[in-house]
Tab-separated table of C-alpha atoms in Angstrom:
chain	number	residue	atom	x	y	z
A	288	UNK	CA	15.105	-1.809	12.956
A	289	UNK	CA	16.136	1.667	11.619
A	290	UNK	CA	16.713	1.730	7.642
A	291	UNK	CA	18.889	4.634	6.830
A	292	UNK	CA	18.917	6.552	3.690
A	293	UNK	CA	19.896	10.230	2.408
A	294	UNK	CA	16.187	11.905	1.741
A	295	UNK	CA	12.620	10.590	2.599
A	296	UNK	CA	10.296	11.696	-0.048
A	297	UNK	CA	6.823	11.723	1.199
A	298	UNK	CA	4.527	11.449	-1.665
A	299	UNK	CA	4.873	9.250	-4.871
A	300	UNK	CA	2.887	11.636	-6.876
A	301	UNK	CA	4.787	12.928	-10.089
A	302	UNK	CA	7.031	15.816	-8.297
A	303	UNK	CA	7.813	13.299	-5.738
A	304	UNK	CA	8.872	10.584	-8.091
A	305	UNK	CA	11.015	13.172	-10.766
A	306	UNK	CA	12.740	14.196	-7.110
A	307	UNK	CA	14.142	10.872	-6.940
A	308	UNK	CA	15.852	11.497	-10.395
A	309	UNK	CA	16.963	14.988	-9.659
A	310	UNK	CA	18.300	13.905	-6.411
A	311	UNK	CA	19.490	10.770	-7.933
A	312	UNK	CA	21.664	13.028	-10.226
A	313	UNK	CA	23.413	14.368	-7.488
A	314	UNK	CA	24.089	11.051	-5.873
A	315	UNK	CA	21.641	11.090	-3.168
A	316	UNK	CA	19.277	7.974	-2.417
A	317	UNK	CA	15.827	8.087	-1.141
A	318	UNK	CA	12.841	6.177	0.010
A	319	UNK	CA	9.591	6.934	-0.820
A	320	UNK	CA	6.525	7.000	1.188
A	321	UNK	CA	2.857	6.935	0.175
A	322	UNK	CA	-0.552	6.140	1.966
A	323	UNK	CA	-1.879	4.850	-1.566
A	324	UNK	CA	-1.042	0.972	-2.729
A	325	UNK	CA	0.750	2.190	-5.908
A	326	UNK	CA	2.758	5.019	-7.219
A	327	UNK	CA	1.484	7.953	-9.032
A	328	UNK	CA	-0.775	9.870	-6.585
A	329	UNK	CA	-3.687	11.834	-8.223
A	330	UNK	CA	-2.427	11.188	-11.643
A	331	UNK	CA	-2.868	7.498	-11.096
A	332	UNK	CA	-5.941	7.747	-8.670
A	333	UNK	CA	-8.054	10.062	-9.949
A	334	UNK	CA	-7.188	10.621	-13.277
A	335	UNK	CA	-5.057	7.130	-14.886
A	336	UNK	CA	-7.193	7.715	-18.056
A	337	UNK	CA	-7.520	11.574	-18.741
A	338	UNK	CA	-5.389	13.440	-20.741
A	339	UNK	CA	-2.610	16.158	-19.488
A	340	UNK	CA	-1.546	18.467	-22.116
A	341	UNK	CA	0.925	20.572	-20.335
A	342	UNK	CA	3.976	18.719	-19.860
A	343	UNK	CA	6.496	19.955	-21.720
A	344	UNK	CA	7.347	18.394	-24.707
A	345	UNK	CA	4.380	15.438	-24.425
A	346	UNK	CA	1.761	17.037	-26.603
A	347	UNK	CA	-1.002	14.438	-24.740
A	348	UNK	CA	-0.327	11.693	-21.863
A	349	UNK	CA	-2.563	10.211	-19.678
A	350	UNK	CA	-2.093	10.186	-15.831
A	351	UNK	CA	-1.450	6.681	-16.015
A	352	UNK	CA	1.303	7.135	-19.081
A	353	UNK	CA	3.218	9.912	-16.806
A	354	UNK	CA	3.576	7.974	-13.725
A	355	UNK	CA	4.942	4.850	-15.662
A	356	UNK	CA	7.409	7.289	-17.639
A	357	UNK	CA	8.500	8.985	-14.182
A	358	UNK	CA	8.882	5.838	-12.303
A	359	UNK	CA	11.131	4.405	-15.280
A	360	UNK	CA	13.556	7.480	-15.231
A	361	UNK	CA	13.574	7.242	-11.476
A	362	UNK	CA	14.277	3.504	-11.826
A	363	UNK	CA	18.107	3.795	-12.321
A	364	UNK	CA	18.833	5.252	-8.936
A	365	UNK	CA	17.138	2.647	-7.283
A	366	UNK	CA	14.535	4.123	-4.841
A	367	UNK	CA	13.013	2.270	-1.857
A	368	UNK	CA	9.162	2.819	-2.105
A	369	UNK	CA	7.199	2.135	1.157
A	370	UNK	CA	3.285	2.107	-0.222
A	371	UNK	CA	0.329	1.656	1.931
A	372	UNK	CA	1.372	3.603	4.844
A	373	UNK	CA	1.770	7.091	6.052
A	374	UNK	CA	3.962	9.254	8.118
A	375	UNK	CA	2.592	9.552	11.475
A	376	UNK	CA	5.705	11.127	13.404
A	377	UNK	CA	9.106	12.783	13.176
A	378	UNK	CA	11.837	13.747	15.175
A	379	UNK	CA	15.171	15.098	14.947
A	380	UNK	CA	18.408	13.407	16.301
A	381	UNK	CA	21.692	15.173	17.994
A	382	UNK	CA	23.171	14.304	14.393
A	383	UNK	CA	20.758	16.935	12.917
A	384	UNK	CA	19.182	13.508	11.171
A	385	UNK	CA	15.431	12.743	11.329
A	386	UNK	CA	13.675	9.948	12.199
A	387	UNK	CA	10.529	9.101	10.229
A	388	UNK	CA	7.638	6.737	11.835
A	389	UNK	CA	5.075	5.408	9.490
A	390	UNK	CA	1.719	3.752	10.286
A	391	UNK	CA	3.303	0.417	9.391
A	392	UNK	CA	5.876	0.991	12.178
A	393	UNK	CA	8.433	1.496	9.590
A	394	UNK	CA	11.218	3.728	11.016
A	395	UNK	CA	13.724	5.565	8.262
A	396	UNK	CA	16.359	7.780	8.993
A	397	UNK	CA	17.468	10.516	6.855
A	398	UNK	CA	19.328	14.016	6.319
A	399	UNK	CA	16.374	15.589	4.504
A	400	UNK	CA	12.853	15.341	4.480
A	401	UNK	CA	10.958	16.041	1.102
A	402	UNK	CA	6.949	16.488	1.452
A	403	UNK	CA	5.730	15.832	-1.961
A	404	UNK	CA	2.464	15.268	-0.756
A	405	UNK	CA	-0.022	17.262	-3.190
A	406	UNK	CA	-3.273	18.058	-1.576
A	407	UNK	CA	-2.230	15.409	1.602
A	408	UNK	CA	-2.977	11.607	1.751
A	409	UNK	CA	-5.481	9.967	0.112
A	410	UNK	CA	-8.689	8.407	2.970
A	411	UNK	CA	-11.701	7.060	2.431
A	412	UNK	CA	-14.576	9.441	2.513
A	413	UNK	CA	-16.513	9.054	5.436
A	414	UNK	CA	-20.265	9.456	5.804
A	415	UNK	CA	-21.171	13.041	6.626
A	416	UNK	CA	-23.650	12.384	9.477
A	417	UNK	CA	-23.065	13.833	12.701
A	418	UNK	CA	-21.678	11.787	16.070
A	419	UNK	CA	-20.403	8.443	14.063
A	420	UNK	CA	-16.722	9.024	15.493
A	421	UNK	CA	-17.480	6.594	17.980
A	422	UNK	CA	-18.545	3.732	15.904
A	423	UNK	CA	-15.765	4.513	13.336
A	424	UNK	CA	-13.812	1.347	12.987
A	425	UNK	CA	-15.560	-0.751	15.069
A	426	UNK	CA	-19.185	-1.040	13.310
A	427	UNK	CA	-18.476	1.326	10.560
A	428	UNK	CA	-15.762	-0.019	8.392
A	429	UNK	CA	-13.831	1.988	5.346
A	430	UNK	CA	-11.499	-0.680	4.991
A	431	UNK	CA	-11.387	-4.478	5.910
A	432	UNK	CA	-8.345	-5.457	8.058
A	433	UNK	CA	-9.671	-8.509	9.477
A	434	UNK	CA	-11.929	-10.646	7.332
A	435	UNK	CA	-12.722	-13.099	10.336
A	436	UNK	CA	-14.196	-10.671	12.165
A	437	UNK	CA	-16.800	-10.417	8.920
A	438	UNK	CA	-17.727	-14.195	9.645
A	439	UNK	CA	-21.686	-14.831	9.810
A	440	UNK	CA	-22.323	-11.222	10.514
A	441	UNK	CA	-24.973	-9.421	8.720
A	442	UNK	CA	-23.640	-6.965	6.823
A	443	UNK	CA	-24.418	-3.595	4.740
A	444	UNK	CA	-21.761	-2.777	1.928
A	445	UNK	CA	-22.717	0.669	0.137
A	446	UNK	CA	-21.061	1.876	-3.527
A	447	UNK	CA	-20.821	0.738	-6.961
A	448	UNK	CA	-17.185	1.193	-7.374
A	449	UNK	CA	-14.400	-1.646	-7.468
A	450	UNK	CA	-14.092	-1.760	-3.595
A	451	UNK	CA	-17.861	-2.597	-2.932
A	452	UNK	CA	-18.114	-5.065	-5.841
A	453	UNK	CA	-14.940	-6.957	-4.903
A	454	UNK	CA	-16.000	-7.234	-1.002
A	455	UNK	CA	-19.429	-8.091	-1.815
A	456	UNK	CA	-18.548	-10.823	-4.125
A	457	UNK	CA	-15.560	-11.896	-1.894
A	458	UNK	CA	-17.573	-11.453	1.861
A	459	UNK	CA	-20.517	-13.458	0.041
A	460	UNK	CA	-18.534	-16.686	0.662
A	461	UNK	CA	-18.278	-15.714	4.734
A	462	UNK	CA	-21.101	-13.489	5.643
A	463	UNK	CA	-24.681	-12.370	4.826
A	464	UNK	CA	-24.106	-9.462	2.618
A	465	UNK	CA	-26.740	-6.306	1.162
A	466	UNK	CA	-24.960	-4.293	-1.018
A	467	UNK	CA	-26.689	-1.241	-1.715
A	468	UNK	CA	-26.274	1.497	-4.553
A	469	UNK	CA	-28.316	4.379	-5.628
A	470	UNK	CA	-28.972	3.100	-9.004
A	471	UNK	CA	-28.387	-0.415	-10.537
A	472	UNK	CA	-25.464	0.414	-12.983
A	473	UNK	CA	-22.126	0.044	-11.721
A	474	UNK	CA	-18.547	1.833	-12.478
A	475	UNK	CA	-16.466	-1.479	-11.274
A	476	UNK	CA	-14.890	-3.649	-13.314
A	477	UNK	CA	-17.510	-5.616	-15.543
A	478	UNK	CA	-16.259	-8.899	-14.489
A	479	UNK	CA	-17.309	-8.094	-10.926
A	480	UNK	CA	-20.409	-6.627	-11.690
A	481	UNK	CA	-21.364	-10.121	-13.366
A	482	UNK	CA	-20.282	-11.872	-10.832
A	483	UNK	CA	-22.210	-9.821	-8.067
A	484	UNK	CA	-25.283	-10.239	-10.156
A	485	UNK	CA	-25.283	-13.779	-10.522
A	486	UNK	CA	-24.507	-14.148	-6.794
A	487	UNK	CA	-27.830	-11.784	-6.278
A	488	UNK	CA	-29.468	-14.131	-8.946
A	489	UNK	CA	-28.593	-17.271	-6.632
A	490	UNK	CA	-29.508	-15.437	-3.453
A	491	UNK	CA	-26.556	-15.485	-2.196
A	492	UNK	CA	-26.213	-12.076	-1.704
A	493	UNK	CA	-28.967	-8.876	-1.615
A	494	UNK	CA	-29.280	-6.212	-3.658
A	495	UNK	CA	-30.973	-2.701	-2.409
A	496	UNK	CA	-31.794	0.040	-4.236
A	497	UNK	CA	-31.077	3.114	-2.075
A	498	UNK	CA	-28.989	5.469	-0.014
A	499	UNK	CA	-27.956	5.740	3.626
A	500	UNK	CA	-30.332	8.576	5.008
A	501	UNK	CA	-29.159	7.947	9.016
A	502	UNK	CA	-27.055	5.319	11.199
A	503	UNK	CA	-27.648	4.988	15.149
A	504	UNK	CA	-26.269	2.386	17.216
A	505	UNK	CA	-29.012	-0.026	18.254
A	506	UNK	CA	-29.316	-2.265	21.450
A	507	UNK	CA	-27.314	-5.865	20.990
A	508	UNK	CA	-24.194	-3.900	19.777
A	509	UNK	CA	-26.172	-3.609	16.125
A	510	UNK	CA	-26.893	-0.679	13.818
A	511	UNK	CA	-29.899	0.209	12.503
A	512	UNK	CA	-29.478	2.188	9.024
A	513	UNK	CA	-32.195	3.915	7.729
A	514	UNK	CA	-32.089	3.570	4.178
A	515	UNK	CA	-33.952	5.970	1.632
A	516	UNK	CA	-34.975	5.051	-2.023
A	517	UNK	CA	-36.879	8.286	-3.282
A	518	UNK	CA	-39.357	9.095	-0.833
A	519	UNK	CA	-39.705	5.432	0.551
A	520	UNK	CA	-37.942	4.870	4.063
A	521	UNK	CA	-36.989	1.420	5.335
A	522	UNK	CA	-34.769	0.346	8.311
A	523	UNK	CA	-32.014	-2.495	8.174
A	524	UNK	CA	-30.247	-3.920	11.256
A	525	UNK	CA	-26.720	-4.768	10.658
A	526	UNK	CA	-23.601	-5.779	12.525
A	527	UNK	CA	-21.411	-4.036	10.007
A	528	UNK	CA	-21.545	-1.328	7.531
A	529	UNK	CA	-19.032	-1.212	4.792
A	530	UNK	CA	-19.224	2.428	3.179
A	531	UNK	CA	-17.237	2.628	-0.108
A	532	UNK	CA	-17.482	6.118	-1.260
A	533	UNK	CA	-14.300	6.573	-2.815
A	534	UNK	CA	-11.669	8.887	-1.540
A	535	UNK	CA	-10.410	11.906	-0.732
A	536	UNK	CA	-7.043	14.033	0.615
A	537	UNK	CA	-6.490	15.265	3.902
A	538	UNK	CA	-2.913	16.978	4.912
A	539	UNK	CA	-2.846	14.608	8.069
A	540	UNK	CA	-0.439	14.548	10.678
A	541	UNK	CA	2.112	16.939	8.483
A	542	UNK	CA	0.012	19.426	10.088
A	543	UNK	CA	1.545	19.184	13.560
A	544	UNK	CA	5.423	19.133	12.569
A	545	UNK	CA	5.913	22.587	13.349
A	546	UNK	CA	6.396	23.873	9.723
A	547	UNK	CA	4.867	27.607	8.754
A	548	UNK	CA	1.542	26.896	7.212
A	549	UNK	CA	-0.502	28.802	5.100
A	550	UNK	CA	-3.923	27.105	5.492
A	551	UNK	CA	-3.564	23.818	4.500
A	552	UNK	CA	-0.470	24.689	2.247
A	553	UNK	CA	3.778	24.838	3.350
A	554	UNK	CA	5.441	27.747	3.205
A	555	UNK	CA	8.552	27.578	1.395
A	556	UNK	CA	11.337	29.793	0.257
A	557	UNK	CA	11.638	30.335	-3.924
A	558	UNK	CA	15.399	29.406	-3.758
A	559	UNK	CA	15.776	26.281	-1.845
A	560	UNK	CA	12.069	25.343	-1.613
A	561	UNK	CA	12.650	24.796	1.734
A	562	UNK	CA	10.027	25.125	4.780
A	563	UNK	CA	10.458	27.031	8.138
A	564	UNK	CA	12.347	24.063	9.323
A	565	UNK	CA	15.947	23.367	8.146
A	566	UNK	CA	16.282	20.547	5.919
A	567	UNK	CA	12.694	19.678	5.407
A	568	UNK	CA	11.447	21.185	2.292
A	569	UNK	CA	8.165	21.018	0.475
A	570	UNK	CA	7.751	20.505	-3.211
A	571	UNK	CA	4.904	20.352	-5.666
A	572	UNK	CA	1.167	21.258	-5.204
A	573	UNK	CA	1.604	21.476	-1.100
A	574	UNK	CA	3.822	23.894	-1.040
A	575	UNK	CA	3.058	27.763	-0.955
A	576	UNK	CA	4.997	31.130	-2.189
A	577	UNK	CA	4.080	34.146	-4.031
A	578	UNK	CA	3.003	33.500	-7.489
A	579	UNK	CA	2.496	29.767	-7.037
A	580	UNK	CA	0.535	28.030	-9.771
A	581	UNK	CA	-0.391	24.345	-8.876
A	582	UNK	CA	1.307	22.679	-11.913
A	583	UNK	CA	2.843	19.852	-12.202
A	584	UNK	CA	5.790	21.726	-14.216
A	585	UNK	CA	6.050	23.841	-11.358
A	586	UNK	CA	6.872	21.059	-9.436
A	587	UNK	CA	9.142	19.387	-11.444
A	588	UNK	CA	11.793	22.754	-11.213
A	589	UNK	CA	10.951	22.847	-7.323
A	590	UNK	CA	12.462	19.349	-7.048
A	591	UNK	CA	15.346	20.345	-8.916
A	592	UNK	CA	16.343	23.336	-6.767
A	593	UNK	CA	15.293	21.512	-3.865
A	594	UNK	CA	17.871	18.967	-4.579
A	595	UNK	CA	20.884	21.298	-5.323
A	596	UNK	CA	20.123	22.285	-1.482
A	597	UNK	CA	19.812	18.556	-0.400
A	598	UNK	CA	23.394	17.918	-1.755
A	599	UNK	CA	24.357	20.438	0.850
A	600	UNK	CA	23.259	18.691	3.810
A	601	UNK	CA	23.769	14.919	2.374
A	602	UNK	CA	27.544	16.046	1.288
A	603	UNK	CA	28.364	18.855	3.534
A	604	UNK	CA	32.264	18.840	2.392
A	605	UNK	CA	31.942	18.246	-1.343
A	606	UNK	CA	31.679	20.356	-3.853
A	607	UNK	CA	28.503	20.041	-6.380
A	608	UNK	CA	29.860	20.458	-9.919
A	609	UNK	CA	26.799	21.503	-12.233
A	610	UNK	CA	26.896	19.074	-15.097
A	611	UNK	CA	24.195	18.590	-17.859
A	612	UNK	CA	22.879	15.423	-18.337
A	613	UNK	CA	23.994	15.168	-21.923
A	614	UNK	CA	27.379	14.968	-20.982
A	615	UNK	CA	27.748	13.380	-17.312
A	616	UNK	CA	29.485	10.425	-17.780
A	617	UNK	CA	28.943	9.371	-14.431
A	618	UNK	CA	25.211	9.443	-15.383
A	619	UNK	CA	25.460	7.676	-18.422
A	620	UNK	CA	27.262	4.901	-16.313
A	621	UNK	CA	24.225	4.615	-14.094
A	622	UNK	CA	21.583	4.787	-16.887
A	623	UNK	CA	23.449	1.747	-18.881
A	624	UNK	CA	23.961	-0.451	-15.779
B	75	UNK	CA	-25.117	36.892	-14.456
B	76	UNK	CA	-25.808	36.274	-11.139
B	77	UNK	CA	-25.602	32.903	-9.391
B	78	UNK	CA	-27.690	32.181	-6.144
B	79	UNK	CA	-26.323	30.047	-3.821
B	80	UNK	CA	-27.749	28.374	-0.309
B	81	UNK	CA	-24.370	27.046	1.973
B	82	UNK	CA	-24.518	23.837	3.733
B	83	UNK	CA	-25.498	26.216	7.049
B	84	UNK	CA	-28.463	27.657	5.026
B	85	UNK	CA	-26.916	30.992	4.170
B	86	UNK	CA	-27.642	32.728	0.875
B	87	UNK	CA	-24.966	34.259	-1.429
B	88	UNK	CA	-25.361	35.830	-4.634
B	89	UNK	CA	-22.217	35.599	-7.052
B	90	UNK	CA	-21.611	36.796	-9.889
B	91	UNK	CA	-20.440	34.581	-12.824
B	92	UNK	CA	-19.208	34.786	-16.443
B	93	UNK	CA	-19.772	32.805	-19.596
B	94	UNK	CA	-16.110	32.005	-19.658
B	95	UNK	CA	-16.200	29.796	-16.279
B	96	UNK	CA	-18.102	26.607	-15.095
B	97	UNK	CA	-20.336	26.704	-12.054
B	98	UNK	CA	-17.722	25.253	-9.917
B	99	UNK	CA	-14.800	27.937	-10.515
B	100	UNK	CA	-17.026	30.790	-9.625
B	101	UNK	CA	-18.102	28.493	-6.097
B	102	UNK	CA	-14.380	27.777	-5.568
B	103	UNK	CA	-13.306	31.298	-6.078
B	104	UNK	CA	-15.694	33.152	-4.139
B	105	UNK	CA	-14.525	30.971	-1.320
B	106	UNK	CA	-17.724	28.731	-0.978
B	107	UNK	CA	-16.644	25.201	1.165
B	108	UNK	CA	-16.501	23.445	-2.082
B	109	UNK	CA	-13.433	21.150	-2.393
B	110	UNK	CA	-13.190	20.335	-6.067
B	111	UNK	CA	-10.205	17.989	-5.454
B	112	UNK	CA	-9.687	17.056	-8.862
B	113	UNK	CA	-9.790	20.560	-10.175
B	114	UNK	CA	-12.579	19.927	-12.562
B	115	UNK	CA	-11.495	17.006	-14.710
B	116	UNK	CA	-14.836	14.972	-13.436
B	117	UNK	CA	-12.595	12.934	-11.744
B	118	UNK	CA	-14.066	13.395	-7.860
B	119	UNK	CA	-17.590	14.059	-6.657
B	120	UNK	CA	-16.841	17.022	-4.569
B	121	UNK	CA	-18.275	19.972	-6.099
B	122	UNK	CA	-21.610	18.148	-5.615
B	123	UNK	CA	-24.442	20.802	-5.727
B	124	UNK	CA	-28.437	20.675	-5.827
B	125	UNK	CA	-29.784	22.823	-8.791
B	126	UNK	CA	-33.263	24.545	-8.305
B	127	UNK	CA	-35.959	22.160	-10.019
B	128	UNK	CA	-37.023	24.840	-12.518
B	129	UNK	CA	-33.441	25.324	-13.639
B	130	UNK	CA	-32.652	21.455	-14.451
B	131	UNK	CA	-34.244	22.087	-18.291
B	132	UNK	CA	-32.234	24.835	-18.875
B	133	UNK	CA	-28.698	22.670	-17.970
B	134	UNK	CA	-27.024	20.658	-20.760
B	135	UNK	CA	-27.695	16.713	-19.099
B	136	UNK	CA	-25.294	14.571	-17.410
B	137	UNK	CA	-23.070	12.387	-19.226
B	138	UNK	CA	-22.257	8.563	-18.076
B	139	UNK	CA	-18.849	9.793	-16.475
B	140	UNK	CA	-20.487	12.312	-14.089
B	141	UNK	CA	-23.321	9.862	-13.558
B	142	UNK	CA	-20.777	7.607	-12.699
B	143	UNK	CA	-18.858	9.698	-10.239
B	144	UNK	CA	-21.925	10.955	-8.465
B	145	UNK	CA	-21.679	7.237	-6.905
B	146	UNK	CA	-19.026	8.408	-4.876
B	147	UNK	CA	-21.673	11.289	-3.270
B	148	UNK	CA	-23.621	11.371	-0.718
B	149	UNK	CA	-27.213	11.933	-0.829
B	150	UNK	CA	-27.999	12.096	-4.716
B	151	UNK	CA	-31.168	13.616	-5.413
B	152	UNK	CA	-32.597	14.079	-9.059
B	153	UNK	CA	-31.583	17.688	-8.898
B	154	UNK	CA	-28.028	16.616	-8.052
B	155	UNK	CA	-25.073	17.790	-10.155
B	156	UNK	CA	-21.272	17.974	-10.437
B	157	UNK	CA	-20.689	21.629	-10.726
B	158	UNK	CA	-17.454	21.252	-12.359
B	159	UNK	CA	-19.610	19.954	-15.550
B	160	UNK	CA	-21.826	22.959	-15.651
B	161	UNK	CA	-20.515	25.976	-18.298
B	162	UNK	CA	-22.251	29.108	-17.403
B	163	UNK	CA	-24.419	30.626	-20.147
B	164	UNK	CA	-26.641	33.671	-20.163
B	165	UNK	CA	-29.424	31.141	-20.216
B	166	UNK	CA	-28.403	30.314	-16.662
B	167	UNK	CA	-27.931	34.280	-15.306
B	168	UNK	CA	-30.116	33.741	-11.791
B	169	UNK	CA	-29.808	30.211	-11.571
B	170	UNK	CA	-30.361	28.658	-8.126
B	171	UNK	CA	-28.424	26.518	-6.206
B	172	UNK	CA	-27.413	24.626	-3.066
B	173	UNK	CA	-23.937	22.613	-1.747
B	174	UNK	CA	-24.891	19.112	-1.235
B	175	UNK	CA	-23.408	17.564	2.216
B	176	UNK	CA	-19.399	17.088	2.085
């Protein structure tokens, strides 16, 4: 089934969220796609608790507060969020509309695409050892999609954050789990840490101090992981390795859409913030133009101008009457409903 | 002030630093291969460097935030630091560092 909307916004960071509002003011509806499991982008993922000081009128606001407020501001326009998925492919129809396909095989149809993807989508950080690609997704799992695969297996989990600890605690019920971290302090939630320490105490899991030194595929379908702790090295033989080193950002499939790029950024004009392909826009940190400043503030401005041009694509026969939100009866009706 | 950097390929670079910048900013602006994804707010570990031993004492110590972000880095050593957390000062003129694996 193909879901139809006016505009598909790629990226639910602050600029993508504000784009919903600006488009909404012009009666343009949006679907929003993001690879993370929650809206907010970097603000919510990297620095939810850190203060931002350069949002106009907000003397000081955290990444999470800003996200929450932008979500509330966008809400009256009923955006549809498609989280935990990445846009894989786009195709143009004869009607000049776009079909966008996500990694969850969701298909969306829209008149315009707005790329507000920041520094790209968040993906797990991989182990920087050469020649591991053939083990990726087979023996080295950066995400657990199918728990039953791990039943009664010998597993090495690496990391000290929430993902590492949560999976250690969860998989201890069905598998032989060793957790390895470079120190015996963890940034994961205190509850998960005490649960893990309890499991270690009851010998339900092993804890190992150390870091990955090398990985090779050994016979009988196992991995030989060389682990080092200071100058000491030992080899571990395991069925699966689950490394959790946080997330990094990658431009991903967008790089192959035929847009004019400047390194990893998308070139746009500064009138409409449209890319080299008509009806595809790029706003926020992902775009490039002379004088670009990577500020949330700039992204907000870009969203407002982009929306003016989207209106022309979405309502080619209608006149766009410029109205302030203070006096727009239409808007007041929406906000009060 | 000078900053001596060894990149991941073993090439040496000598950069001009200034006391208004962090080490990360100098590395990034010299176009060395350092991601610094979060822009310097100690929210990622993509500006990880190794400091040559003899310079370690001259730099103020790691706080808990930095230590916990280093958990996301690979091959963390006792000389590991996040370069965004190192403010340059005249004491550090000539400091030698190496970029850590990505």
